[in-house]
XYZ file of C-alpha atoms in Angstrom:
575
model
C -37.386 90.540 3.553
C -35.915 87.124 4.295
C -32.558 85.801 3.758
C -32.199 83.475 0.077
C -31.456 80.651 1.728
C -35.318 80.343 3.427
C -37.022 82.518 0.912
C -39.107 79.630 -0.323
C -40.939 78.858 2.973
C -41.619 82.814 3.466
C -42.769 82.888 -0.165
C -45.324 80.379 0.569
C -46.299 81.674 4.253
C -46.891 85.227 1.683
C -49.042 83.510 -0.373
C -51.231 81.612 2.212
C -51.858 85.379 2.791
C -52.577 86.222 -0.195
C -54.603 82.830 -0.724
C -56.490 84.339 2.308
C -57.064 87.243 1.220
C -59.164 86.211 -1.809
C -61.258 83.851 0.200
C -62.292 87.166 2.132
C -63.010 88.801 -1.441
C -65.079 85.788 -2.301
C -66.892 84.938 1.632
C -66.553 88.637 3.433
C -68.065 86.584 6.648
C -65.340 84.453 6.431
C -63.657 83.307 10.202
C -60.057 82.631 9.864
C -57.949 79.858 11.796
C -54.280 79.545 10.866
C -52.064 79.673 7.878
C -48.780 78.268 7.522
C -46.204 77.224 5.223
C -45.650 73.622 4.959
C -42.313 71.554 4.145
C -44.056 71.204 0.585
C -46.637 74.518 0.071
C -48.951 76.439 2.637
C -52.826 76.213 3.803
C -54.893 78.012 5.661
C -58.059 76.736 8.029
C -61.416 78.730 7.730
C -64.996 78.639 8.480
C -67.108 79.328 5.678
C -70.929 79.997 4.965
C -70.883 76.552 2.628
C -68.670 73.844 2.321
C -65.943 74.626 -0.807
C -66.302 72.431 -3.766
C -62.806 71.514 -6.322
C -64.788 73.911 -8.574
C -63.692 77.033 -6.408
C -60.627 76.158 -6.494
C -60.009 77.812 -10.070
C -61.947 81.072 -8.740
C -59.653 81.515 -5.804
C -56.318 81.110 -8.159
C -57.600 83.792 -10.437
C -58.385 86.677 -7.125
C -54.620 85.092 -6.099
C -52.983 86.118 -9.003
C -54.985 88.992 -9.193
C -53.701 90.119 -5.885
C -50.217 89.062 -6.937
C -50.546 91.244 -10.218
C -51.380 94.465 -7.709
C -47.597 94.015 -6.256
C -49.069 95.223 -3.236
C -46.981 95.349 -0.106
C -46.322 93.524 2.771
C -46.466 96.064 6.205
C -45.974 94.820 9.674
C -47.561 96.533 12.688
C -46.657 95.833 16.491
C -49.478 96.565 19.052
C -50.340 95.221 22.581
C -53.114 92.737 23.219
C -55.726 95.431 23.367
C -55.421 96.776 19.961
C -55.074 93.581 18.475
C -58.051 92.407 20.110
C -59.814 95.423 18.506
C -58.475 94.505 15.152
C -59.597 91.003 15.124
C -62.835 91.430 17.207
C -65.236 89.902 14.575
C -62.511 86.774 14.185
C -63.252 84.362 17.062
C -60.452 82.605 16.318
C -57.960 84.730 16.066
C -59.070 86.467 19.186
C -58.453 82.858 21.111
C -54.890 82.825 19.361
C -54.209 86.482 20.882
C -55.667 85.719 24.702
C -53.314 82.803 24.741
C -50.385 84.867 24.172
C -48.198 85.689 27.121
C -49.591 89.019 28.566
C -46.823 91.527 27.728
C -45.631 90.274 24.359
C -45.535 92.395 21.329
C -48.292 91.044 18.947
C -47.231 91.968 14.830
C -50.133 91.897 12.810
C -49.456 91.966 8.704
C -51.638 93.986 6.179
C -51.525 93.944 2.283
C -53.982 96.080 0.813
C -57.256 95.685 2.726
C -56.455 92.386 4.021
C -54.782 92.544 7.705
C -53.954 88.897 9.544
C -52.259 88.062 12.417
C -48.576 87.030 12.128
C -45.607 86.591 13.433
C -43.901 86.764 9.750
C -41.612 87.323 7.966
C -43.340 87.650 4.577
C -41.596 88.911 1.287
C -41.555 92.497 0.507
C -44.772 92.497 -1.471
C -47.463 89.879 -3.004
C -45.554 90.581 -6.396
C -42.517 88.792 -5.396
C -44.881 85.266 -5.121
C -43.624 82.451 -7.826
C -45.756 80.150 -9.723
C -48.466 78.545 -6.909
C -51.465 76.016 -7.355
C -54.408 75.631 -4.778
C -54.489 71.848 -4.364
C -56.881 70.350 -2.248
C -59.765 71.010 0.220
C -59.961 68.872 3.389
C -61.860 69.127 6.604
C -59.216 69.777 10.050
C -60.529 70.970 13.937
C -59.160 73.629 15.398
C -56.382 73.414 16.942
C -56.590 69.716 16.078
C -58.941 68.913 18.576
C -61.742 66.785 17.407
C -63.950 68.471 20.337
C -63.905 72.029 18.606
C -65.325 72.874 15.175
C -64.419 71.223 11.854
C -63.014 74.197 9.884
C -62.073 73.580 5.718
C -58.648 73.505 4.633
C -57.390 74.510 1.677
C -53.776 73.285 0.524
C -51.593 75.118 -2.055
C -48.163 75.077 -2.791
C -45.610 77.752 -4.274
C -41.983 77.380 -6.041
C -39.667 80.348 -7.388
C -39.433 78.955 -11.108
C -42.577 77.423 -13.478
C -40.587 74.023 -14.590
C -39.773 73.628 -10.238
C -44.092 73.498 -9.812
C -44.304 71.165 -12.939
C -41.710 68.840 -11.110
C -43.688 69.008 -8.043
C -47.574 68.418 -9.679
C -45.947 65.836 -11.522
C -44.665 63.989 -8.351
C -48.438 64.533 -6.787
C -50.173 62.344 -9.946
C -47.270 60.033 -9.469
C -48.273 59.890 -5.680
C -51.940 59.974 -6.350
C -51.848 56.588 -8.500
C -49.654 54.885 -5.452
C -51.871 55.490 -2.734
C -51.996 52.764 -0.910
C -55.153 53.808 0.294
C -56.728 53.571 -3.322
C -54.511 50.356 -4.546
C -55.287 48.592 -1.182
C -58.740 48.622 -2.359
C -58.227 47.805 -6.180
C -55.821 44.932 -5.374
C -58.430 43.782 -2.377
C -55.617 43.730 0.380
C -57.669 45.048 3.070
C -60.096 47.938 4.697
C -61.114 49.627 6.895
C -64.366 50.096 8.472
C -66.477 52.608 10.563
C -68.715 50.103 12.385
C -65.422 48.493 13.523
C -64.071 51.537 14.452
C -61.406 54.124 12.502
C -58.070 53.158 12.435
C -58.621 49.701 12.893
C -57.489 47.249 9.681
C -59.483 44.188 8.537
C -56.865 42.367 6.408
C -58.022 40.734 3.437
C -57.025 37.306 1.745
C -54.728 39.018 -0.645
C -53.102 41.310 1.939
C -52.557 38.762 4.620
C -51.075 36.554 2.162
C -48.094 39.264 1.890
C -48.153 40.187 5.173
C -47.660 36.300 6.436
C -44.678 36.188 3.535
C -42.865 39.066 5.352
C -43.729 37.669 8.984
C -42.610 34.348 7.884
C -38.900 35.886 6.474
C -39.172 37.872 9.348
C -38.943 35.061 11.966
C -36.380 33.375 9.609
C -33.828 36.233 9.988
C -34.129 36.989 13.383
C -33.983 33.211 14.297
C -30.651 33.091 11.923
C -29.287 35.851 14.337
C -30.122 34.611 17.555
C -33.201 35.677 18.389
C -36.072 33.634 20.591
C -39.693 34.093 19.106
C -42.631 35.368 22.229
C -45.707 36.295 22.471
C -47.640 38.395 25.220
C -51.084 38.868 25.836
C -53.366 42.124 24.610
C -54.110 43.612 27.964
C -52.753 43.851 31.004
C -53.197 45.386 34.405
C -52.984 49.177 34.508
C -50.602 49.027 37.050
C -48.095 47.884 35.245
C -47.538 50.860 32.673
C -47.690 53.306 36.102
C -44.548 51.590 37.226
C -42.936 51.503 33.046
C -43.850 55.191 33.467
C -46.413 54.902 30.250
C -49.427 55.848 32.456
C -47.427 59.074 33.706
C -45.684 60.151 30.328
C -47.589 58.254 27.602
C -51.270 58.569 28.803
C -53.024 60.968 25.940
C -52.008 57.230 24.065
C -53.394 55.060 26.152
C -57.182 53.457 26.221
C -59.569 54.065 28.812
C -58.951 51.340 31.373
C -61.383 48.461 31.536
C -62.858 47.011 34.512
C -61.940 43.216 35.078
C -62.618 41.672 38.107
C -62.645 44.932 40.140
C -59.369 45.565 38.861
C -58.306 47.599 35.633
C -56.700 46.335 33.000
C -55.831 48.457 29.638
C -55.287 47.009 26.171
C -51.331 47.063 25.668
C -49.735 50.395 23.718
C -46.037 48.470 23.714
C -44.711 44.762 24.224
C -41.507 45.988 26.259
C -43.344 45.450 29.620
C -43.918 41.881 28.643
C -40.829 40.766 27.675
C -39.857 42.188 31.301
C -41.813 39.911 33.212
C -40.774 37.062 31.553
C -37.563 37.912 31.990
C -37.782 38.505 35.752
C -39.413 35.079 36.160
C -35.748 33.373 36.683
C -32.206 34.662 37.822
C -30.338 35.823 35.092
C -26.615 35.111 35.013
C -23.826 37.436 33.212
C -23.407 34.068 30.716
C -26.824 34.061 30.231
C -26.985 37.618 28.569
C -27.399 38.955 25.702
C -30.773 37.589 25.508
C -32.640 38.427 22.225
C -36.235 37.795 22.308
C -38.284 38.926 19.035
C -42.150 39.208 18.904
C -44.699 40.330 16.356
C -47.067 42.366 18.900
C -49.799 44.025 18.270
C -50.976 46.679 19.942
C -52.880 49.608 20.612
C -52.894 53.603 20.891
C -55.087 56.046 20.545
C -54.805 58.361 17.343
C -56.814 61.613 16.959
C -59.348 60.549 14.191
C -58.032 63.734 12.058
C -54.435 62.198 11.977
C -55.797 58.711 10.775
C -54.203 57.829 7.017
C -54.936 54.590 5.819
C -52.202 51.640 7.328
C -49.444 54.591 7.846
C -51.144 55.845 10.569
C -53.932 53.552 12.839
C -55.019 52.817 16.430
C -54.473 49.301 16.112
C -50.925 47.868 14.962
C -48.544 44.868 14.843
C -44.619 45.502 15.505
C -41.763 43.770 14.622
C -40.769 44.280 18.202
C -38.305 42.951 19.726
C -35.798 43.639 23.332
C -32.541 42.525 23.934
C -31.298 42.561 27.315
C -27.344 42.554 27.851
C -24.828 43.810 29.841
C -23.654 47.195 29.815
C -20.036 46.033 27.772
C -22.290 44.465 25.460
C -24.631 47.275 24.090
C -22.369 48.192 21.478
C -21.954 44.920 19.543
C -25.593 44.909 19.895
C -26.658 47.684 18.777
C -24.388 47.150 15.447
C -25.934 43.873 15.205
C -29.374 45.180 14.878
C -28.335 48.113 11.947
C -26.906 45.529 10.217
C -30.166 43.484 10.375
C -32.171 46.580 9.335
C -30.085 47.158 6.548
C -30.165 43.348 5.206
C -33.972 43.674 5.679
C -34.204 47.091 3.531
C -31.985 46.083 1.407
C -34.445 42.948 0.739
C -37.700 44.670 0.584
C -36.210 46.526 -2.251
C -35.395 50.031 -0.364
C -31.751 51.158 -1.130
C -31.903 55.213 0.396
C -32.550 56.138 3.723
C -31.995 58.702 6.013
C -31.253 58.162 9.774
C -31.355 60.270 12.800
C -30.306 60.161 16.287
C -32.757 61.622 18.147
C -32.425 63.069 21.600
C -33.686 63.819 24.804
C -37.194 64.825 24.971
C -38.842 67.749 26.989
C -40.935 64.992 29.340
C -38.288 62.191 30.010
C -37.643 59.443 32.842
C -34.612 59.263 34.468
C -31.342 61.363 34.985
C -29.639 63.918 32.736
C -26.360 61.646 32.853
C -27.864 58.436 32.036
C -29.279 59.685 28.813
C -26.013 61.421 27.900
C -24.861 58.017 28.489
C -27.048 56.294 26.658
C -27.043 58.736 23.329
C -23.033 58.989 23.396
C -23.411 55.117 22.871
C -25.595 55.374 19.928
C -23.144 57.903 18.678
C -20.195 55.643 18.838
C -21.389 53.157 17.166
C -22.890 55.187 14.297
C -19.298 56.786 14.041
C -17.836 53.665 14.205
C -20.254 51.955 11.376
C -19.661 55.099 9.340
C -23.264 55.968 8.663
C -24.100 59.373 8.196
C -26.586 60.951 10.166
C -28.332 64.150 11.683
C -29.375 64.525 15.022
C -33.079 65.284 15.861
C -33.416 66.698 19.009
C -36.241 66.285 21.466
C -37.442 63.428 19.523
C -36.575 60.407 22.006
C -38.708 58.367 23.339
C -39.259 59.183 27.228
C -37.317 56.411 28.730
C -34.374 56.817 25.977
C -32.685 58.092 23.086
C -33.308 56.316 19.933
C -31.558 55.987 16.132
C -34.618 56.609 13.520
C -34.107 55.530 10.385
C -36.160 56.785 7.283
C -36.778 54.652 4.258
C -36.940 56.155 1.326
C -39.746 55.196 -1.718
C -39.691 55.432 -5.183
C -40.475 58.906 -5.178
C -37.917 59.660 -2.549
C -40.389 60.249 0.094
C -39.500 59.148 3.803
C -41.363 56.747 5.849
C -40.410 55.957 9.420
C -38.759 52.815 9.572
C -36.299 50.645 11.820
C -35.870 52.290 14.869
C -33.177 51.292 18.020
C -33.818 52.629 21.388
C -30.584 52.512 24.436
C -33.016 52.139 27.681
C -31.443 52.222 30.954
C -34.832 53.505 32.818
C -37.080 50.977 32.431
C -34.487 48.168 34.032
C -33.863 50.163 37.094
C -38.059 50.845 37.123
C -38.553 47.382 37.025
C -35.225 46.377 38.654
C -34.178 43.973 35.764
C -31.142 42.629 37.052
C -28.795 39.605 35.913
C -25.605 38.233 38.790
C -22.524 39.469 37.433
C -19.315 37.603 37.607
C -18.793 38.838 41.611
C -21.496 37.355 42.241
C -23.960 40.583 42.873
C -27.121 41.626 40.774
C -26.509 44.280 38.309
C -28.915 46.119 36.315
C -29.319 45.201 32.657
C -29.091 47.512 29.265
C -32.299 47.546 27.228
C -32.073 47.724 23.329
C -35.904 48.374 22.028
C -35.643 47.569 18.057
C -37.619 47.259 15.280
C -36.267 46.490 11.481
C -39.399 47.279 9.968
C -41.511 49.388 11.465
C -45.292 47.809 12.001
C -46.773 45.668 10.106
C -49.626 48.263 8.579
C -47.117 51.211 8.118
C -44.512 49.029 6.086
C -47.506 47.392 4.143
C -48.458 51.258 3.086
C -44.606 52.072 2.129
C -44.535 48.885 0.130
C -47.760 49.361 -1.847
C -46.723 53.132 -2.701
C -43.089 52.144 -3.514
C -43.748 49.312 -6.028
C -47.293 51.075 -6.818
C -48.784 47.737 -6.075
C -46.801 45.777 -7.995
C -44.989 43.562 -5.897
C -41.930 41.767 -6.632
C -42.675 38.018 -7.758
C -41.772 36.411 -3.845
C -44.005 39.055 -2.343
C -47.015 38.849 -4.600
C -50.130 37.556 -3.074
C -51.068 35.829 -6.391
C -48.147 35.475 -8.123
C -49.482 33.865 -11.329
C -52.293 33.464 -13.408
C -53.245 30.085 -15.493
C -55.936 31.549 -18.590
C -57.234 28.984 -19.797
C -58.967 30.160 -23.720
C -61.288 27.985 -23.878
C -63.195 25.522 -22.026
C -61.669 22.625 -23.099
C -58.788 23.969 -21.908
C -60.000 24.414 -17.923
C -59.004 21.077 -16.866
C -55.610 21.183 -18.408
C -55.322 24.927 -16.279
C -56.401 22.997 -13.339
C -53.401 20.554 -13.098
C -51.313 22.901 -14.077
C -52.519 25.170 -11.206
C -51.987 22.154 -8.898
C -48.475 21.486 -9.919
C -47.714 25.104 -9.018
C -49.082 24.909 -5.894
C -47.581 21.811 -5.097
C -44.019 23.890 -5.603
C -44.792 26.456 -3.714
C -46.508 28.826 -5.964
C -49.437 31.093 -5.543
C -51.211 30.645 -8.335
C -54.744 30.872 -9.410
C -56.870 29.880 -12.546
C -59.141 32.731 -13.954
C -62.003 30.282 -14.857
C -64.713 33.287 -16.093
C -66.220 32.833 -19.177
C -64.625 35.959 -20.554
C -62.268 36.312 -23.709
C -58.759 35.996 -23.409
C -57.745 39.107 -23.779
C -60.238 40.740 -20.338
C -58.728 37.763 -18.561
C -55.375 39.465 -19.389
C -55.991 42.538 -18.638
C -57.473 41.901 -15.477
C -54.554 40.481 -14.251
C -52.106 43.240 -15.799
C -54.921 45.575 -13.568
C -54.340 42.974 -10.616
C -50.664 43.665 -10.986
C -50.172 39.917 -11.169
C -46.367 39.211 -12.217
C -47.590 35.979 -14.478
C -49.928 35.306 -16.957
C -49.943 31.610 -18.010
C -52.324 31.588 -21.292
C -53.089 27.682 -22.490
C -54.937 26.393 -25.318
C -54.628 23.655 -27.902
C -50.678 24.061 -28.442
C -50.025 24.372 -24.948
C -51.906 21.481 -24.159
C -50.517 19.029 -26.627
C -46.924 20.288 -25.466
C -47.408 20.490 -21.911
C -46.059 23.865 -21.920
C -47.573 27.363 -20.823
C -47.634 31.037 -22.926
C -46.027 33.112 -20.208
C -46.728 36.903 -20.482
C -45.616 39.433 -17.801
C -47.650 42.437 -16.297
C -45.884 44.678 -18.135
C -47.282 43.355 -21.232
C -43.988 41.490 -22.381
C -44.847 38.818 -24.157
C -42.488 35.880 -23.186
C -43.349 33.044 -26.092
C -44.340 29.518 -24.991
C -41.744 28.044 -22.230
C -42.174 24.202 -20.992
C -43.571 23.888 -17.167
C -39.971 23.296 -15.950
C -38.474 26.268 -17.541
C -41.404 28.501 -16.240
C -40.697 26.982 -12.713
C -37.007 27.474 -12.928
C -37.746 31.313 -14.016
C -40.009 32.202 -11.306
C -38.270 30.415 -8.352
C -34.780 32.293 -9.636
C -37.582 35.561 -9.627
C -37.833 34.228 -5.898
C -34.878 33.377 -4.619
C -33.115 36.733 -5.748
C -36.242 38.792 -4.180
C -36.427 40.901 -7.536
């Protein structure tokens, strides 16, 4: 039996047990993969004479609970790689899990009733002491997450120790469901993505590129504000260059195939640092020259197992808010505090007020020497000491050529989404022997700070959707109102008004369809359009507009200036 304090994740490792254990009642050929818990529920992977249906679902529950009715007990058995290869001899899976296993180490396999599975536990005493579960979902997932080996079906539950805790939790999942950014991205017309391009590749539509350019654009404005110098570098370079970075050697299960060019090959670029390193070697860099602050919204590319793909939060194809600073070693500190306070005016403007952040440490593969990453993470430790941020530390999660501070925005529904991130890099200089002449006159290597505020461009787009569920503030809104005119006779009156808007600075369209008022309305309330500017007779004679709001607040009539005056105040504030 497990301790309280992680009874929950052996409660739901039980019932992806007992979850197994009816889909043997129901498919006796049934092959099993694995079954774990999750930070949120359990599944388990299996291959099955026909593909499951959201129909079984229900059946499954009902054996589950059937099973958890019997109170039957949890046993654990120890045996050598023999026996449990005699156990599992009909489970081609399992038997792959077991000849992987160092020869020598005790194998536990659990039973409850007639169901046995092998586990390294702990499980609860018996099936009886399960809470309130829910089967959730089916999905498709290879083995061992290999696209190569066979597609097995998942099934996803979850399990909580009180009735009103699962309600919480299925509640969250509809709230989640009707943000999906993959859904609203294609309701709103912000972008897609297609298989004859290729998976995890984005086409960005009229209405998503419009808020993308409005983020780029206050993007460059804040970073130019602090200092920064706006580059750009190509999309592919030669392959030699990430062998020396140390990306071919530690990176390369993300790197493209290399392309032949000229006899020579070239690969499309997985990160912008090596760029910004050539152009920096291309003069001599004096002590007074540094720091040096150059910003650039790169794109680039890395391959993603197609199983991992998720709509814009996880792609092949990406833009960063990249950018490197190089400085002198005194000088990492003030830098480094620079940047968090950047990140946190940028959050703080996109609307995101919690976040978690992380220093994350050393990883198992890693370039350079012990010391200069202890170095190199005591800094980042100073300074988030000194800002008086709190923070965990999240080991073996640096990047190989340096620690890194991870920070994790939080959405609406208090999920995290990686987010600004600030890498110390002393590797890469002395790789690439990035020096600057210090003050006596001798070359000295530089610091590296590796920083984004945002994130990319595609993951930041998905937190936004799901965190206003679509509805953007008013200065982020790719359409921000809508002139409906009622009639007709009213379209040219719409017209001018739409080109007055424009002329401020407005994104504003006219919904010209011969459709009553009221579908014009409710398209844009579906559109999640922040205004609705109705005019007919009355508002032509005045000059004025019937503002309603996508809420469905109903505003009155409001002369043109006092609309513009609302909606650039909307603006200016960022609300």
């Amino acid at each position: 039996m497990a301790d309280d304090s992680d009874k929950l994740e052996v409660m739901r490792h039980s019932a992806s047990h007992v979850m197994a254990e009816a889909v043997k009642a129901l498919f006796p050929e049934a092959r099993f993969g694995i079954g774990p818990p999750t930070d949120e529920g359990f599944y388990y992977d299996f291959e099955l004479p026909r593909p499951l249906t959201p129909e079984d679902l229900p059946t499954l529950e009902a054996k589950m609970r059937e099973i958890v009715a019997a109170d039957l007990p949890f046993h654990r058995e120890e045996c050598d790689k023999a026996r449990a290869r005699q156990v599992f001899a009909d489970q081609p899976y399992k038997l792959e899990l077991i000849d992987d296993m160092p020869d020598g180490e005790v194998i536990s396999i659990y039973r409850q009733g007639s169901f046995v599975d092998l586990c390294r536990g702990p499980h609860l005493a018996t099936t009886g002491q399960i809470g309130p579960f829910k089967l959730l979902s089916i999905a498709g997932a290879y083995w061992r997450g290999d696209e190569r080996r066979p597609m097995l079906q998942r099934i996803y539950g979850t399990a909580f120790e009180t009735q009103e805790a699962l309600d919480e939790y299925l509640h969250r999942l509809e709230e989640a469901e009707k943000r999906d950014h993959r859904k609203l991205g294609k309701e709103l017309d912000l972008y897609s993505i297609h298989e004859e391009a290729g998976p995890g590749l984005v086409l960005w539509h009229p209405k998503g590129a419009m808020v993308r350019q409005v983020i780029e654009d206050f993007w460059k404005q804040e970073h130019l504000k602090r200092g920064y110098e706006i580059v750009y570098t190509p999309h592919i370079f030669k392959a030699g260059l990430w062998k020396t970075s140390g990306h071919w050697e530690m990176y390369r299960d993300s790197l493209y195939s290399p392309m032949d060019v000229d006899g020579q090959d070239y690969i499309v670029k997985p990160m912008n640092c090596n760029g910004h390193i050539l152009m920096y070697k291309t003069k001599v860099r004096s002590y007074r020259d540094l720091p040096m602050r150059w910003a650039e919204l790169g794109t680039v590319y890395r391959y993603e197992r197609s199983g991992v793909l998720h709509g814009l939060a996880r792609v092949r194809g990406f833009t960063q808010d990249d950018a490197h600073i190089f400085c002198r070693p005194d000088q990492i500190e003030d830098e480094v505090i620079g940047v968090l306070d950047l990140a946190r005016f940028m959050m703080q403007s996109f609307g995101f007020a919690d976040y978690q952040i992380l220093l994350s440490t050393r990883p198992e593969k890693y370039a350079g020497t012990i010391e200069v990453w202890e170095q190199a993470t005591a800094i980042l430790k100073r300074v988030l000491d000194h800002v008086e941020l709190p923070y965990e530390i999240d080991p073996g999660e640096g990047v190989f050529y340096g620690p890194k501070i991870d920070v994790k925005l939080k959405d609406a529904l208090g999920r995290a989404w990686q987010g600004p991130t600030i890498q110390v890099d002393f590797n890469l200089p002395e790789r690439f022997e990035v020096t600057y002449v210090g003050q006596d006159g001798q070359p000295h290597l530089v610091a590296m700070i590796h920083r984004t505020v945002l994130g990319s461009m595609e993951r930041f787009m998905a937190c936004l959707i799901e965190h206003y569920a679509g509805a953007f503030p008013v200065w982020l809104a790719p359409v921000q109102a809508v002139v409906i005119p009622i009639a007709d006779r009213h379209l040219e009156y719409a017209r001018r008004l739409e080109a007055e808007l424009r002329a401020e600075g407005l994104r504003v369209q006219v919904d010209a369809r011969s459709e009553r008022m009221n579908a014009k309305i409710r398209e844009a309330q579906l559109q999640k359009v922040p205004y609705m500017l109705v005019v007919g007779d009355k508002e032509v004679e005045a000059s004025a507009v019937a503002v309603r709001l996508r809420s469905g607040q109903d505003l009155g009539t409001q002369t043109l200036a006092e609309f513009k005056a609302m909606a650039r105040s909307a603006i200016a504030a960022r609300e």
